[in-house]
Amino acid sequence: MTLIELRDITRSFPGPPEVQALKAVNLSIDEGDYVSIIGPSGSGKSTMLNILGLLDRPTVGEYRIDGVVTGSLSEDERAAVRARRIGFVFQSFHLMPRRTVLDNVLMPMLYSGVPRAEREERARQTLRRVGLEHRVDFLPATLSGGERQRVAVARAVVSAPSVLLADEPTGNLDGATSGEVMNLFDELRADGLTLVVITHDPAVAARASRRVRIADGRLSEVA
């Protein structure tokens, strides 16, 4: 079943001169797919992430996620879809520094409709899933980079989103730790989660079952 569909998506930014960051992009992603989007700096990757994550709107074209046509949604409606259907993992973790690991993973459930009575147990289960049940009371600054990224993954998936969007998820990690995080992504995909990983790293991109290249705002499937 198709989960994400981009139809003739163009995103233009006014100039002078006008810049087209995405040009007539078409992309379909099925439930359970593991897709990497690879491209150099300035190729349109960040714009693609912002469109997929409902953080920006296309200038032209239509974006559907989970059957929802997003173009006519209000900002509040877009925020609700984002909270319930999309998990985010970023290069720089974006954890709350003065909150414990457990509090960081609890936070998204305030907005995603998870009943209050379920939140703590779900957070603890998710931290066990990523191997961090022994770090629940730690602050992010006391963790290694790999541990912080695993907390970020736990926070992203705790609300059971339809898709996980990862933006350069290994960009701040060394090779061994990058491998650990990518192994976790493999496990999440095996559990049925849909993954979209945006990266400039060919080794990270190669872990996906589908690879899409972006260059000068245009997408092409990699055989």
Short mmCIF file of C-alpha atoms in Angstrom, two decimals:
data_model
loop_
_atom_site.label_atom_id
_atom_site.label_comp_id
_atom_site.label_asym_id
_atom_site.label_seq_id
_atom_site.Cartn_x
_atom_site.Cartn_y
_atom_site.Cartn_z
CA MET A 1 0.00 0.00 0.00
CA THR A 2 1.31 3.46 -0.91
CA LEU A 3 2.17 5.50 2.17
CA ILE A 4 3.81 8.58 0.64
CA GLU A 5 3.14 10.07 -2.75
CA LEU A 6 4.71 13.18 -4.25
CA ARG A 7 3.16 14.31 -7.53
CA ASP A 8 4.98 16.92 -9.64
CA ILE A 9 6.37 18.68 -6.58
CA THR A 10 8.22 21.91 -7.30
CA ARG A 11 9.54 24.20 -4.58
CA SER A 12 10.64 27.65 -5.68
CA PHE A 13 12.22 30.42 -3.62
CA PRO A 14 11.89 34.02 -4.83
CA GLY A 15 14.95 35.87 -6.08
CA PRO A 16 16.23 37.52 -7.94
CA PRO A 17 17.02 35.13 -9.40
CA GLU A 18 14.27 32.65 -8.47
CA VAL A 19 15.69 29.33 -7.28
CA GLN A 20 13.91 26.03 -7.89
CA ALA A 21 15.14 23.75 -5.10
CA LEU A 22 12.88 20.89 -6.26
CA LYS A 23 11.81 20.45 -9.87
CA ALA A 24 8.73 18.38 -10.81
CA VAL A 25 9.55 15.63 -8.28
CA ASN A 26 7.54 12.40 -8.35
CA LEU A 27 8.06 9.76 -5.67
CA SER A 28 5.98 6.92 -4.24
CA ILE A 29 6.95 5.08 -1.06
CA ASP A 30 5.07 1.99 0.09
CA GLU A 31 4.45 0.91 3.67
CA GLY A 32 7.52 -0.90 4.96
CA ASP A 33 9.89 0.56 2.38
CA TYR A 34 13.42 1.60 3.37
CA VAL A 35 14.43 4.44 1.06
CA SER A 36 17.62 6.50 1.04
CA ILE A 37 17.76 9.88 -0.66
CA ILE A 38 21.36 10.74 -1.46
CA GLY A 39 22.86 13.88 -2.88
CA PRO A 40 25.56 16.50 -2.33
CA SER A 41 25.17 19.72 -0.39
CA GLY A 42 22.83 22.10 -2.19
CA SER A 43 21.12 19.38 -4.21
CA GLY A 44 17.69 19.86 -2.61
CA LYS A 45 17.88 17.25 0.18
CA SER A 46 16.90 19.64 2.97
CA THR A 47 14.00 21.01 0.94
CA MET A 48 12.85 17.45 0.29
CA LEU A 49 13.00 16.66 4.02
CA ASN A 50 10.99 19.79 4.85
CA ILE A 51 8.29 18.87 2.32
CA LEU A 52 8.11 15.22 3.45
CA GLY A 53 7.97 16.30 7.10
CA LEU A 54 5.24 18.90 6.51
CA LEU A 55 7.63 21.60 7.66
CA ASP A 56 7.25 23.41 4.33
CA ARG A 57 4.73 23.51 1.49
CA PRO A 58 5.47 22.89 -2.18
CA THR A 59 5.01 25.77 -4.60
CA VAL A 60 3.39 23.40 -7.09
CA GLY A 61 2.23 19.79 -6.83
CA GLU A 62 0.52 17.45 -4.40
CA TYR A 63 1.78 15.56 -1.36
CA ARG A 64 -0.21 12.70 0.16
CA ILE A 65 0.75 10.80 3.31
CA ASP A 66 -1.28 7.87 4.58
CA GLY A 67 -4.03 8.88 2.17
CA VAL A 68 -4.19 12.45 3.52
CA VAL A 69 -3.98 15.18 0.87
CA THR A 70 -1.87 17.75 2.71
CA GLY A 71 -2.10 20.77 0.42
CA SER A 72 -5.39 22.11 1.78
CA LEU A 73 -4.63 21.49 5.47
CA SER A 74 -4.30 24.37 7.91
CA GLU A 75 -1.08 24.73 9.90
CA ASP A 76 -2.76 23.18 12.96
CA GLU A 77 -3.98 20.24 10.89
CA ARG A 78 -0.51 19.78 9.41
CA ALA A 79 0.98 19.81 12.91
CA ALA A 80 -1.50 17.12 13.99
CA VAL A 81 -0.61 14.91 11.00
CA ARG A 82 3.08 15.46 11.73
CA ALA A 83 2.68 14.52 15.40
CA ARG A 84 0.76 11.32 14.69
CA ARG A 85 2.33 10.03 11.49
CA ILE A 86 5.94 11.27 11.21
CA GLY A 87 8.97 10.61 13.40
CA PHE A 88 12.12 12.72 12.94
CA VAL A 89 15.79 11.94 13.60
CA PHE A 90 18.33 14.72 13.01
CA GLN A 91 22.10 14.88 12.72
CA SER A 92 22.41 17.02 15.85
CA PHE A 93 20.02 14.94 18.01
CA HIS A 94 17.87 17.92 19.17
CA LEU A 95 17.42 16.50 22.67
CA MET A 96 16.32 18.69 25.57
CA PRO A 97 19.55 19.09 27.59
CA ARG A 98 17.95 19.66 31.00
CA ARG A 99 15.52 16.75 30.75
CA THR A 100 16.32 13.12 31.42
CA VAL A 101 16.42 10.48 28.74
CA LEU A 102 12.98 9.27 29.87
CA ASP A 103 11.53 12.80 29.76
CA ASN A 104 12.89 13.31 26.23
CA VAL A 105 11.12 10.17 25.03
CA LEU A 106 7.91 11.05 26.87
CA MET A 107 7.66 14.50 25.27
CA PRO A 108 6.27 13.67 21.80
CA MET A 109 3.44 11.65 23.30
CA LEU A 110 2.00 14.86 24.75
CA TYR A 111 1.06 15.84 21.18
CA SER A 112 0.43 12.54 19.41
CA GLY A 113 -2.69 11.36 21.20
CA VAL A 114 -1.17 8.57 23.33
CA PRO A 115 -3.27 8.19 26.50
CA ARG A 116 -1.54 9.54 29.62
CA ALA A 117 -1.75 6.20 31.43
CA GLU A 118 0.25 4.48 28.67
CA ARG A 119 3.02 7.01 28.17
CA GLU A 120 5.65 6.05 30.74
CA GLU A 121 5.48 2.32 30.09
CA ARG A 122 5.61 2.90 26.34
CA ALA A 123 8.63 5.18 26.76
CA ARG A 124 10.43 2.60 28.90
CA GLN A 125 9.63 -0.18 26.44
CA THR A 126 10.97 1.91 23.55
CA LEU A 127 14.17 2.69 25.44
CA ARG A 128 14.60 -1.03 26.08
CA ARG A 129 14.11 -1.54 22.36
CA VAL A 130 17.09 0.70 21.58
CA GLY A 131 19.23 -0.73 24.41
CA LEU A 132 19.06 2.23 26.78
CA GLU A 133 16.85 1.05 29.64
CA HIS A 134 19.86 1.57 31.96
CA ARG A 135 20.10 5.27 31.00
CA VAL A 136 16.54 6.45 31.67
CA ASP A 137 17.53 8.90 34.44
CA PHE A 138 20.63 10.29 32.70
CA LEU A 139 20.89 13.72 31.09
CA PRO A 140 21.85 13.87 27.40
CA ALA A 141 25.21 15.55 28.11
CA THR A 142 26.36 12.46 30.02
CA LEU A 143 25.74 10.14 27.05
CA SER A 144 27.96 9.23 24.11
CA GLY A 145 27.02 10.46 20.64
CA GLY A 146 25.69 7.04 19.70
CA GLU A 147 23.58 6.86 22.85
CA ARG A 148 22.15 10.31 22.19
CA GLN A 149 21.20 9.29 18.67
CA ARG A 150 19.52 6.15 20.00
CA VAL A 151 17.52 8.33 22.42
CA ALA A 152 16.55 10.45 19.42
CA VAL A 153 15.42 7.32 17.56
CA ALA A 154 13.40 6.18 20.58
CA ARG A 155 11.75 9.61 20.79
CA ALA A 156 10.96 9.46 17.06
CA VAL A 157 9.28 6.03 17.14
CA VAL A 158 7.61 6.00 20.57
CA SER A 159 4.31 7.35 19.18
CA ALA A 160 4.22 4.60 16.50
CA PRO A 161 4.46 6.93 13.47
CA SER A 162 3.75 5.80 9.92
CA VAL A 163 7.21 6.84 8.74
CA LEU A 164 10.59 7.73 10.22
CA LEU A 165 12.44 10.58 8.47
CA ALA A 166 16.16 10.64 9.27
CA ASP A 167 18.27 13.62 8.19
CA GLU A 168 22.00 12.76 8.07
CA PRO A 169 21.51 10.50 11.14
CA THR A 170 25.18 9.46 11.27
CA GLY A 171 26.68 12.84 10.42
CA ASN A 172 28.04 13.45 13.95
CA LEU A 173 29.08 9.86 14.66
CA ASP A 174 32.26 7.86 14.11
CA GLY A 175 32.27 4.83 11.85
CA ALA A 176 31.64 2.18 14.50
CA THR A 177 28.84 4.14 16.15
CA SER A 178 27.31 4.92 12.75
CA GLY A 179 27.15 1.19 12.11
CA GLU A 180 25.32 0.62 15.39
CA VAL A 181 22.69 3.24 14.53
CA MET A 182 22.22 1.85 11.03
CA ASN A 183 21.84 -1.66 12.49
CA LEU A 184 19.05 -0.25 14.64
CA PHE A 185 17.40 1.16 11.51
CA ASP A 186 17.61 -2.31 9.93
CA GLU A 187 15.82 -3.75 12.97
CA LEU A 188 13.11 -1.09 12.86
CA ARG A 189 12.53 -1.79 9.18
CA ALA A 190 12.31 -5.53 9.97
CA ASP A 191 9.59 -4.63 12.48
CA GLY A 192 7.61 -3.02 9.63
CA LEU A 193 8.46 0.67 10.04
CA THR A 194 8.80 2.76 6.87
CA LEU A 195 12.16 4.55 6.76
CA VAL A 196 13.35 7.50 4.66
CA VAL A 197 17.02 8.37 5.25
CA ILE A 198 18.45 11.55 3.72
CA THR A 199 22.24 11.44 3.48
CA HIS A 200 25.34 12.40 1.53
CA ASP A 201 27.12 9.20 2.65
CA PRO A 202 27.11 6.38 0.06
CA ALA A 203 27.69 3.74 2.76
CA VAL A 204 24.61 4.89 4.68
CA ALA A 205 22.55 5.09 1.50
CA ALA A 206 23.58 1.56 0.52
CA ARG A 207 21.88 0.12 3.62
CA ALA A 208 18.45 0.96 2.18
CA SER A 209 16.49 -1.37 -0.08
CA ARG A 210 15.73 1.56 -2.44
CA ARG A 211 18.07 4.39 -3.32
CA VAL A 212 17.03 7.68 -4.84
CA ARG A 213 19.52 10.29 -6.01
CA ILE A 214 18.79 14.01 -5.94
CA ALA A 215 20.82 16.42 -8.04
CA ASP A 216 19.94 19.98 -8.97
CA GLY A 217 16.46 19.49 -7.54
CA ARG A 218 15.60 16.43 -9.63
CA LEU A 219 15.11 12.85 -8.41
CA SER A 220 16.23 9.67 -10.13
CA GLU A 221 15.98 6.09 -8.91
CA VAL A 222 19.30 4.28 -8.46
CA ALA A 223 19.33 0.75 -9.83
#
